[in-house]
Amino acid sequence: VETWSTSPGEDEALMGTWRGEVAAAPADIGGTYRIAPEGDGSRYDIEVRVKVKVPLVGGKIEQQVRGYLDHIITKEQGFLADWVAEA
């Protein structure tokens, strides 16, 4: 689920939050987005928060989830960069 601001902040950046749901999993996944002007283009920042509530192994699961999310976000940003370049 993504939620974006409807107008830029004082620094002209658009802000948003995101949250992922994993059915029947003891996990909290989410973060923030920020798109701001930079030079002749823009900068797109993503913050990721992962918390897995499983005793003893929760930290290891969090690392695996972060690695998976990093891969997905990198692919999404590559697609977005290609799409914008073609426009």
CSV table of C-alpha atoms in Angstrom, one decimal:
chain,number,residue,atom,x,y,z
A,1,VAL,CA,0.0,0.0,0.0
A,2,GLU,CA,1.4,3.4,-1.0
A,3,THR,CA,0.3,6.8,0.2
A,4,TRP,CA,1.8,10.0,-1.4
A,5,SER,CA,1.5,13.6,-0.4
A,6,THR,CA,-0.7,15.7,-2.6
A,7,SER,CA,1.7,18.7,-2.7
A,8,PRO,CA,5.4,19.2,-2.4
A,9,GLY,CA,6.9,20.2,0.9
A,10,GLU,CA,9.1,23.3,1.5
A,11,ASP,CA,12.0,21.7,-0.3
A,12,GLU,CA,9.8,20.9,-3.3
A,13,ALA,CA,10.0,17.2,-2.5
A,14,LEU,CA,7.0,14.8,-2.7
A,15,MET,CA,6.8,12.4,0.2
A,16,GLY,CA,5.1,9.1,0.6
A,17,THR,CA,4.9,6.0,2.8
A,18,TRP,CA,4.6,2.4,1.9
A,19,ARG,CA,3.6,-0.7,3.8
A,20,GLY,CA,3.7,-4.3,2.8
A,21,GLU,CA,1.5,-7.0,4.2
A,22,VAL,CA,2.5,-10.7,4.4
A,23,ALA,CA,-0.5,-12.8,5.2
A,24,ALA,CA,-0.3,-14.7,8.5
A,25,ALA,CA,3.4,-13.6,9.0
A,26,PRO,CA,4.7,-12.0,12.1
A,27,ALA,CA,6.3,-9.2,10.1
A,28,ASP,CA,6.1,-5.4,9.8
A,29,ILE,CA,7.4,-4.2,6.4
A,30,GLY,CA,7.3,-0.5,5.3
A,31,GLY,CA,9.1,2.7,4.8
A,32,THR,CA,9.1,6.0,3.1
A,33,TYR,CA,9.6,7.5,-0.4
A,34,ARG,CA,11.0,10.9,-1.3
A,35,ILE,CA,11.2,12.5,-4.8
A,36,ALA,CA,13.0,15.8,-5.0
A,37,PRO,CA,14.4,18.0,-7.7
A,38,GLU,CA,18.2,17.6,-8.2
A,39,GLY,CA,20.1,19.4,-10.9
A,40,ASP,CA,18.3,18.9,-14.3
A,41,GLY,CA,16.5,15.8,-12.9
A,42,SER,CA,15.2,14.4,-9.7
A,43,ARG,CA,16.3,12.1,-6.9
A,44,TYR,CA,14.2,9.2,-5.7
A,45,ASP,CA,15.0,7.9,-2.2
A,46,ILE,CA,13.4,4.9,-0.5
A,47,GLU,CA,13.7,4.0,3.2
A,48,VAL,CA,13.0,0.4,4.1
A,49,ARG,CA,12.0,-0.8,7.6
A,50,VAL,CA,11.7,-4.6,8.4
A,51,LYS,CA,10.7,-6.1,11.7
A,52,VAL,CA,10.1,-9.8,12.1
A,53,LYS,CA,8.7,-10.9,15.4
A,54,VAL,CA,10.1,-14.4,15.8
A,55,PRO,CA,12.3,-15.2,18.8
A,56,LEU,CA,15.9,-16.2,18.1
A,57,VAL,CA,15.7,-16.2,14.3
A,58,GLY,CA,13.9,-12.9,13.6
A,59,GLY,CA,17.1,-11.0,12.8
A,60,LYS,CA,18.2,-13.5,10.2
A,61,ILE,CA,14.8,-13.4,8.6
A,62,GLU,CA,14.9,-9.6,8.6
A,63,GLN,CA,18.2,-9.7,6.7
A,64,GLN,CA,16.8,-12.1,4.1
A,65,VAL,CA,13.7,-9.9,3.6
A,66,ARG,CA,15.9,-6.7,3.3
A,67,GLY,CA,18.0,-8.4,0.7
A,68,TYR,CA,14.9,-9.4,-1.3
A,69,LEU,CA,13.4,-5.9,-1.0
A,70,ASP,CA,16.7,-4.4,-2.1
A,71,HIS,CA,16.7,-6.5,-5.2
A,72,ILE,CA,13.0,-5.6,-6.0
A,73,ILE,CA,13.6,-1.9,-5.4
A,74,THR,CA,16.7,-1.9,-7.5
A,75,LYS,CA,14.8,-3.5,-10.4
A,76,GLU,CA,11.9,-1.1,-10.0
A,77,GLN,CA,14.3,2.0,-10.0
A,78,GLY,CA,16.0,0.6,-13.1
A,79,PHE,CA,12.7,0.1,-14.9
A,80,LEU,CA,11.6,3.7,-13.9
A,81,ALA,CA,14.9,5.2,-15.1
A,82,ASP,CA,14.6,3.4,-18.5
A,83,TRP,CA,10.9,4.4,-18.8
A,84,VAL,CA,11.7,8.1,-18.0
A,85,ALA,CA,14.6,8.1,-20.5
A,86,GLU,CA,12.3,6.8,-23.3
A,87,ALA,CA,9.6,9.5,-22.6
